[in-house]
Short mmCIF file of C-alpha atoms in Angstrom, two decimals:
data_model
loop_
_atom_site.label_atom_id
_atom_site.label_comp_id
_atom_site.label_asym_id
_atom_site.label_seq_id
_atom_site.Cartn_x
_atom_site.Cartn_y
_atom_site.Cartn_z
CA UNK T 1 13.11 -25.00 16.17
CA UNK T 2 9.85 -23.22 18.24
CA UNK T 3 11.82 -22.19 20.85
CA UNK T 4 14.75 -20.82 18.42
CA UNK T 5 11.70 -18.69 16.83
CA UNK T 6 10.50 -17.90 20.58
CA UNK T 7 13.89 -16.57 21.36
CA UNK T 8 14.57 -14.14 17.71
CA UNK T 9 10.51 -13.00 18.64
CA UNK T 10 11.87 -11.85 22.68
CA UNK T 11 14.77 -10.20 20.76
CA UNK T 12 12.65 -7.66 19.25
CA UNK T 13 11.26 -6.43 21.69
CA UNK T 14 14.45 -5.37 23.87
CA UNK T 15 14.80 -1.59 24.34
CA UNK T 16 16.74 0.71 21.61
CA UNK T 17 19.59 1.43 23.69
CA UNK T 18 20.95 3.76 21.48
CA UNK T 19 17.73 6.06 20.94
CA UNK T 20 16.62 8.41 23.21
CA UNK T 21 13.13 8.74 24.44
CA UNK T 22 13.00 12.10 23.07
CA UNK T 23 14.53 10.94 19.83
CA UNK T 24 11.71 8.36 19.70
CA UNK T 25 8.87 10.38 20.25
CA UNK T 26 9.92 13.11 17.71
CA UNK T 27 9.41 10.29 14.76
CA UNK T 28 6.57 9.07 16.41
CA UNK T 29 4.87 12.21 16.31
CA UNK T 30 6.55 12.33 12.62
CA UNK T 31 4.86 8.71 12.06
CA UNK T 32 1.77 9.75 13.49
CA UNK T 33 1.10 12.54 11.25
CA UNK T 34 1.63 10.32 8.88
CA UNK T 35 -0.53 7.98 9.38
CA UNK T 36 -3.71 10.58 9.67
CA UNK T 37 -2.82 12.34 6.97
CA UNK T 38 -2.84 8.91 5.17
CA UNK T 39 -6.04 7.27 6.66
CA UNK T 40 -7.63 10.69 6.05
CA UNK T 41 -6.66 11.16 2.21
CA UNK T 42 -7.38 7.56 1.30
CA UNK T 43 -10.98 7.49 3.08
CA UNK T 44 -11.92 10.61 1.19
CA UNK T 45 -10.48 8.73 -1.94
CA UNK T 46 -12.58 5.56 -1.17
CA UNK T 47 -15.71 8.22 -0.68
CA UNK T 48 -15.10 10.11 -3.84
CA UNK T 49 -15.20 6.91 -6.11
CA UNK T 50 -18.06 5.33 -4.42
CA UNK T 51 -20.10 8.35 -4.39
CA UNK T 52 -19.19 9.63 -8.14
CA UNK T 53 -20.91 7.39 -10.40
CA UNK T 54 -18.54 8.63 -12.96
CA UNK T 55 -15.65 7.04 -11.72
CA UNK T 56 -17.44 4.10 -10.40
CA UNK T 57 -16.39 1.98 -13.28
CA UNK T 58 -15.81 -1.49 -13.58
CA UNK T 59 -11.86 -0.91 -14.04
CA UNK T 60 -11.58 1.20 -10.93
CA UNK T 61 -12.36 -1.16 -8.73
CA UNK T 62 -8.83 -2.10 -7.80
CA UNK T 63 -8.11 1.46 -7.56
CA UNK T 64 -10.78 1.52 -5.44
CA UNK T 65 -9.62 -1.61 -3.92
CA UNK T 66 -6.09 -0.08 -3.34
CA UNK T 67 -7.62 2.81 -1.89
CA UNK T 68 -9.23 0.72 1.20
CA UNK T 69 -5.95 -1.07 1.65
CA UNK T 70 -4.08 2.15 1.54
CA UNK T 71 -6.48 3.95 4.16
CA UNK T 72 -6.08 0.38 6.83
CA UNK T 73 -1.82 1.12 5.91
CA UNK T 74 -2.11 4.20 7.61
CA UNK T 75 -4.86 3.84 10.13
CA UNK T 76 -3.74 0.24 11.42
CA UNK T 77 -0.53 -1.22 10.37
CA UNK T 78 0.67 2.05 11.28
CA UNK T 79 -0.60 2.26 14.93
CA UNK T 80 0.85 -1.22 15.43
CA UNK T 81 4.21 0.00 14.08
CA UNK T 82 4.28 2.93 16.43
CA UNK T 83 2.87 1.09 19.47
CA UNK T 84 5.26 -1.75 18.97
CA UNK T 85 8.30 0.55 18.78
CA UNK T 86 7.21 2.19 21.70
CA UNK T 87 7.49 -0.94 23.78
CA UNK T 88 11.14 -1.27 22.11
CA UNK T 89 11.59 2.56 23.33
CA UNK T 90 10.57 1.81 26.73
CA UNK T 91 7.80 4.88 26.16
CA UNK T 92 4.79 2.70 27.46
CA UNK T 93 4.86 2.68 31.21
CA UNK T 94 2.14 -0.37 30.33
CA UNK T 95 3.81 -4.18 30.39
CA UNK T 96 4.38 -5.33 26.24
CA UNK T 97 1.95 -7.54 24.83
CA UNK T 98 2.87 -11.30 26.25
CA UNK T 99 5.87 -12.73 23.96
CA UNK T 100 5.24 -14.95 21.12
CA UNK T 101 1.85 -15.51 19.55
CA UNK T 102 0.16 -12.01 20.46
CA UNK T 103 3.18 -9.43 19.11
CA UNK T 104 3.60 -12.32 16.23
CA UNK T 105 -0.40 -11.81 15.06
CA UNK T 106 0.25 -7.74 15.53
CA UNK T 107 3.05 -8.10 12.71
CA UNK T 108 0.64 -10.29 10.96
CA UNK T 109 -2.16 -7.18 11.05
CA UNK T 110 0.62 -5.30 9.66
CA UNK T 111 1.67 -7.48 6.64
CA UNK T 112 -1.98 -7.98 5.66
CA UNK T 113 -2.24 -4.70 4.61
CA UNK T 114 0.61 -4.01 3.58
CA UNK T 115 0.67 -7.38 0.89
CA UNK T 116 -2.93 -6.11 0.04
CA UNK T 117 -1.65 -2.75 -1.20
CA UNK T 118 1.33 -4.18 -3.25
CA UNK T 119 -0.59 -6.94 -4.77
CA UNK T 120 -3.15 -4.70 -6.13
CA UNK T 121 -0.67 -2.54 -7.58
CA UNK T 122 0.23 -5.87 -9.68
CA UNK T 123 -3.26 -6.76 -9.89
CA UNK T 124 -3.87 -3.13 -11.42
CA UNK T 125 -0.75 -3.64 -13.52
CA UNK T 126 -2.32 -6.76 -15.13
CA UNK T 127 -5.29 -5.26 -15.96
CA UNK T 128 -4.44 -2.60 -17.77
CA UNK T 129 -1.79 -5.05 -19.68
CA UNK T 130 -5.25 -6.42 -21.09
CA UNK T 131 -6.45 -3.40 -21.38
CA UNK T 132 -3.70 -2.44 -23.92
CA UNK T 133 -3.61 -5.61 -25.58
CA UNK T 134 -7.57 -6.41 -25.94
CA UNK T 135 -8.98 -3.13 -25.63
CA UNK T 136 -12.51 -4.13 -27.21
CA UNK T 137 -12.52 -7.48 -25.62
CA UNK T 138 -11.45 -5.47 -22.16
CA UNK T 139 -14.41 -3.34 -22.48
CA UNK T 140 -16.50 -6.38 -22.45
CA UNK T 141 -15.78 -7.83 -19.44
CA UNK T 142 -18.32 -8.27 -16.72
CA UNK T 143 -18.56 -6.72 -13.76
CA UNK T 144 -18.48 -9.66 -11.45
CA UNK T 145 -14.92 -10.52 -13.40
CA UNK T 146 -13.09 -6.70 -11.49
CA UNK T 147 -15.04 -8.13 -8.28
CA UNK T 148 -13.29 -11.54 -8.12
CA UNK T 149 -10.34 -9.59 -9.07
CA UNK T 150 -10.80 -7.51 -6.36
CA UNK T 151 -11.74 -10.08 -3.54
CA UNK T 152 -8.74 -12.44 -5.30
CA UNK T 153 -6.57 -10.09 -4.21
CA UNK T 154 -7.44 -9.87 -0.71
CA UNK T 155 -7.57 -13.34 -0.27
CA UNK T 156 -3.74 -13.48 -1.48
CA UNK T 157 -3.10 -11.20 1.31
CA UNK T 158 -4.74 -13.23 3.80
CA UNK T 159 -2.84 -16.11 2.61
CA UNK T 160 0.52 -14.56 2.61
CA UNK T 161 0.23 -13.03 5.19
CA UNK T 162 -1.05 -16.31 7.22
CA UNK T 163 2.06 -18.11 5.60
CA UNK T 164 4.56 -15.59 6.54
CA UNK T 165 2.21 -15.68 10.22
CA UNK T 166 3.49 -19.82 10.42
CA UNK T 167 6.56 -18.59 9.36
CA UNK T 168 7.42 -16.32 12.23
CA UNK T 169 5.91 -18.53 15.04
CA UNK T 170 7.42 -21.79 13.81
CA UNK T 171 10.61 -21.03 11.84
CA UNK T 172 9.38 -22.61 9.19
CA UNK T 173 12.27 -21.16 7.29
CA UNK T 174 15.44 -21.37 9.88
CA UNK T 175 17.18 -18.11 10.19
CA UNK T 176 15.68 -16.60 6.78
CA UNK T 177 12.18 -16.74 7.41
CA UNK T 178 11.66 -13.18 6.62
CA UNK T 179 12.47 -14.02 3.06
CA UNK T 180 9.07 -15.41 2.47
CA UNK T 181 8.03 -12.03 2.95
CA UNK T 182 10.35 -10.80 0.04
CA UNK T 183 9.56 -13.46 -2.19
CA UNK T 184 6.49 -12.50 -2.38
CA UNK T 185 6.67 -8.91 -2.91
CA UNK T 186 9.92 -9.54 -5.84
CA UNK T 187 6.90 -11.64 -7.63
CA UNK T 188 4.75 -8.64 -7.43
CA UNK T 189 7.57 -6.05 -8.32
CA UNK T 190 8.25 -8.75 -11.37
CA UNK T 191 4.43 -8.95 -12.10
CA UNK T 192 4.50 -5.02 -11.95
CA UNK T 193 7.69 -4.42 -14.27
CA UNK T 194 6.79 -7.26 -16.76
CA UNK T 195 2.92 -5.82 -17.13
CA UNK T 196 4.45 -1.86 -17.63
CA UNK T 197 7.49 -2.82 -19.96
CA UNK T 198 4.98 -4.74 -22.36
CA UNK T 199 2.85 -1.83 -22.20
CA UNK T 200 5.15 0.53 -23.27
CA UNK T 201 6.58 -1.60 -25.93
CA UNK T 202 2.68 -1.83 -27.48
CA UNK T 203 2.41 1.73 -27.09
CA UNK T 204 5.12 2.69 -29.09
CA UNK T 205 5.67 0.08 -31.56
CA UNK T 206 2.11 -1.53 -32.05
CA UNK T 207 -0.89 -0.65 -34.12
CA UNK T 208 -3.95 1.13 -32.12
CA UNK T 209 -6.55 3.04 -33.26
CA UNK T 210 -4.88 6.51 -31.98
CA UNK T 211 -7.83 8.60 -32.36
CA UNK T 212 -10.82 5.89 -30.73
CA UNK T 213 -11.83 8.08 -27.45
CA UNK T 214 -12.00 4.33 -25.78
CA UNK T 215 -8.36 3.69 -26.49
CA UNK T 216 -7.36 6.97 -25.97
CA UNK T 217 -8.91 7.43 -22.53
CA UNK T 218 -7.79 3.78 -21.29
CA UNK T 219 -4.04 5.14 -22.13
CA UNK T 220 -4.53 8.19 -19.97
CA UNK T 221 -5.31 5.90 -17.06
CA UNK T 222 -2.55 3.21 -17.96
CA UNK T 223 -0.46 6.41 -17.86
CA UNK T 224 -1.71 7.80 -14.88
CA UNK T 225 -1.71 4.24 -12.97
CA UNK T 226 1.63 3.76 -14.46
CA UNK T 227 2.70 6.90 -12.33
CA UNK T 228 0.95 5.97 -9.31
CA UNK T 229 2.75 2.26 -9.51
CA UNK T 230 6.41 3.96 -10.43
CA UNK T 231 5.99 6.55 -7.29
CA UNK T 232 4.70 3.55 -4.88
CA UNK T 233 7.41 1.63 -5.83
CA UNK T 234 10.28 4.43 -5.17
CA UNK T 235 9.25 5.17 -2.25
CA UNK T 236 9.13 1.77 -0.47
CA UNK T 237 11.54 -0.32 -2.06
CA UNK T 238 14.87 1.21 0.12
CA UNK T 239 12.74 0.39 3.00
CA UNK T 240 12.29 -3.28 2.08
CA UNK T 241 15.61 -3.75 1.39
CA UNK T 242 17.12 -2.22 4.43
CA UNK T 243 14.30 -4.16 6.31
CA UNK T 244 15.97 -7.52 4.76
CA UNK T 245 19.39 -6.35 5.75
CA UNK T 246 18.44 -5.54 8.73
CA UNK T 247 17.29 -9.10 9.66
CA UNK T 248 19.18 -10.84 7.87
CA UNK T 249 22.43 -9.42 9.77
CA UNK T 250 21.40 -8.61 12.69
CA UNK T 251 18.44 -7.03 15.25
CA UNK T 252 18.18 -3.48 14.20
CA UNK T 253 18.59 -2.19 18.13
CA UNK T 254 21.94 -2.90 18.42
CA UNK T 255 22.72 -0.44 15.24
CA UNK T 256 23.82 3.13 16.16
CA UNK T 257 21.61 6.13 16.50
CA UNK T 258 21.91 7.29 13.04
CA UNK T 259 21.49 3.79 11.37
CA UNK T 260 17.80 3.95 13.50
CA UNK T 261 17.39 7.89 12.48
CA UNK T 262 17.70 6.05 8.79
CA UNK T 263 15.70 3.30 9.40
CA UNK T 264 12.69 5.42 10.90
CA UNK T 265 12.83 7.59 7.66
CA UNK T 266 12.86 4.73 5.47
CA UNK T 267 10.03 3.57 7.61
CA UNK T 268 8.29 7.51 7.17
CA UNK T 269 9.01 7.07 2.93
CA UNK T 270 7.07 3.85 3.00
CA UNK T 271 4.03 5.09 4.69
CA UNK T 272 4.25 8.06 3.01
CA UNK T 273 3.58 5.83 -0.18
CA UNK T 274 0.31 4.80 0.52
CA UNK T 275 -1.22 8.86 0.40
CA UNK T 276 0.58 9.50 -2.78
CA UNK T 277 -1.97 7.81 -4.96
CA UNK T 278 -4.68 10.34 -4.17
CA UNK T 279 -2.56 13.35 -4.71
CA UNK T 280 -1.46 12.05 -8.42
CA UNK T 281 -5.38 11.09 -9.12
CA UNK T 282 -6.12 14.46 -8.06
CA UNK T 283 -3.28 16.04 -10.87
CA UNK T 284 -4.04 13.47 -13.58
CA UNK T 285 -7.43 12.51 -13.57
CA UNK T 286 -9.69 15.45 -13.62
CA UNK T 287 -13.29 13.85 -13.67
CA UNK T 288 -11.55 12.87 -9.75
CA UNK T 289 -10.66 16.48 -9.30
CA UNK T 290 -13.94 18.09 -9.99
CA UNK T 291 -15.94 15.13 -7.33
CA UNK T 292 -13.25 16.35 -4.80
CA UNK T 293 -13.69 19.46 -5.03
CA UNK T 294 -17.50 19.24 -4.76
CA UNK T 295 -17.45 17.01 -1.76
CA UNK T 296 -14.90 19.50 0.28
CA UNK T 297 -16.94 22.95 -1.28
CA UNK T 298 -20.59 22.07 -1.25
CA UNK T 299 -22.47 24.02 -3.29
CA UNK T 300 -25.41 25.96 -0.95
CA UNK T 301 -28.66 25.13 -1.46
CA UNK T 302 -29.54 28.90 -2.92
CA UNK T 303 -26.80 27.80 -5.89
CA UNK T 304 -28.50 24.63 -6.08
CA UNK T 305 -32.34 25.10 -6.37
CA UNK T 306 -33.77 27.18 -8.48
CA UNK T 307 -34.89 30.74 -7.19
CA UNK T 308 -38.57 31.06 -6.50
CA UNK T 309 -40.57 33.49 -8.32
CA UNK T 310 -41.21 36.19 -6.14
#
């Protein structure tokens, strides 16, 4: 069983025969702009709520939570992706990282992030379910309750992705042991649609006080988070499922050029997911707009301080 694993790990890291260099380092520099932009937007989005006091509120700190996760998506699990596809390029003139354990932990850096962004996106979903249907109770809630909520949801990523680490190395699973992987994410995507559909069902055909600012400001952000989730979702979803294809039929170098021109856009949509968030906060949340703008157009000090008699 190991050395069955061993053997589907050397796979992957056999040239793309059927890409080009050039062809590889056009989406590389594609994937690379992607992950700046990304690790850029996010970190100012991580800044903005922690310097704000306005939006540092006990029910943004998954957003905020999401936001770090988001921000390690496109500054690490993306550099592994690109310098591991390199190697499968033959780009590097360097020798690949020794097969088995080492490239095994890299995909492991990867997932962790990765599961850490999708299961706050449930986690969020969740909480605003209470929020709609104990608003007064919801309001509450302690702060140390979002915290554990918080670190609860990195330690599910740790965990997952530790399982799906065993997984890999030892073929825990036989031929499908990327399915843990998806298993895990469709309970998230479940958690997700479950949370939103009840939502919407109390929003339309339940009793709330329509008029209580309290209520009507936690709808905004259900809305608004409700966006964020939908957009997330869109926009890596064909990528996990042509990443299960892909492994389930067969390694994806020995597709044809345009099956890997697909796959490295799918792979460009899902990154592209995790920098989405801030732009949407930034249209639908305008306490966030006016601390962004203030952090990128400092006011002077003249505009600031009062003039001094003269």
């Amino acid at each position: 069983m190991h050395n069955d694993s061993m053997n589907k790990q050397n796979k992957t890291v056999e040239p793309l025969t059927t890409f080009s260099p050039n062809e590889c380092i056009g989406w590389f520099v594609v994937l690379s702009i992607v992950g700046v932009a990304t690790t850029t937007i996010n970190a100012l989005t991580v800044i903005v709520y922690l310097l704000e006091q306005r939006l540092r509120k006990r029910t943004m700190y998954l957003v905020i939570s999401l936001g770090v996760a988001d921000m390690c998506v496109g500054g690490i699990s993306l550099t592994i992706d690109v310098s591991m596809s390199g190697f499968s390029c033959g780009l590097w003139k360097i020798d690949p990282p020794p097969k088995g354990i080492w490239p095994t932990i890299l995909i492991v850096v990867i997932f962790v992030f990765n599961m850490a962004s999708v299961i706050n996106l449930a986690a969020i979903s969740l909480e605003r379910t209470h929020a709609t249907f104990r608003p007064f109770q919801h309001r509450l809630l302690s702060k140390w309750i979002f915290g554990a909520a918080v670190a609860a949801v990195w330690i599910t990523a740790v965990l997952s992705a530790s399982y799906i680490y065993l997984d890999l190395f030892f073929a825990l699973s036989g031929p499908g042991e990327f399915y843990s992987y998806l298993s895990i994410l469709s309970f998230c995507f479940f958690v997700i649609a479950v949370s939103y559909v009840s939502i919407v069902g109390k929003m339309f055909c339940g009793t709330q006080l329509q008029h209580h600012s309290a209520v009507s400001r936690e709808r905004k952000l259900t809305k608004t988070l409700f966006t964020v989730t939908v957009a997330s979702l869109m926009l890596i979803l064909p990528y996990i499922i042509c990443f299960f294809l892909i492994f389930s039929k067969r390694p994806f170098f020995s597709y044809s050029s345009q099956t890997l021109h697909f796959r490295f856009f799918l792979v460009s949509l899902a990154y592209v997911n995790s920098m989405v968030n801030p732009i949407l906060y930034t249209l639908r949340i305008p306490e966030f707009k006016r601390a962004l703008v203030s952090i990128l157009r400092p006011r002077s000090r003249a505009e600031v301080t009062p003039q001094s008699d003269s």
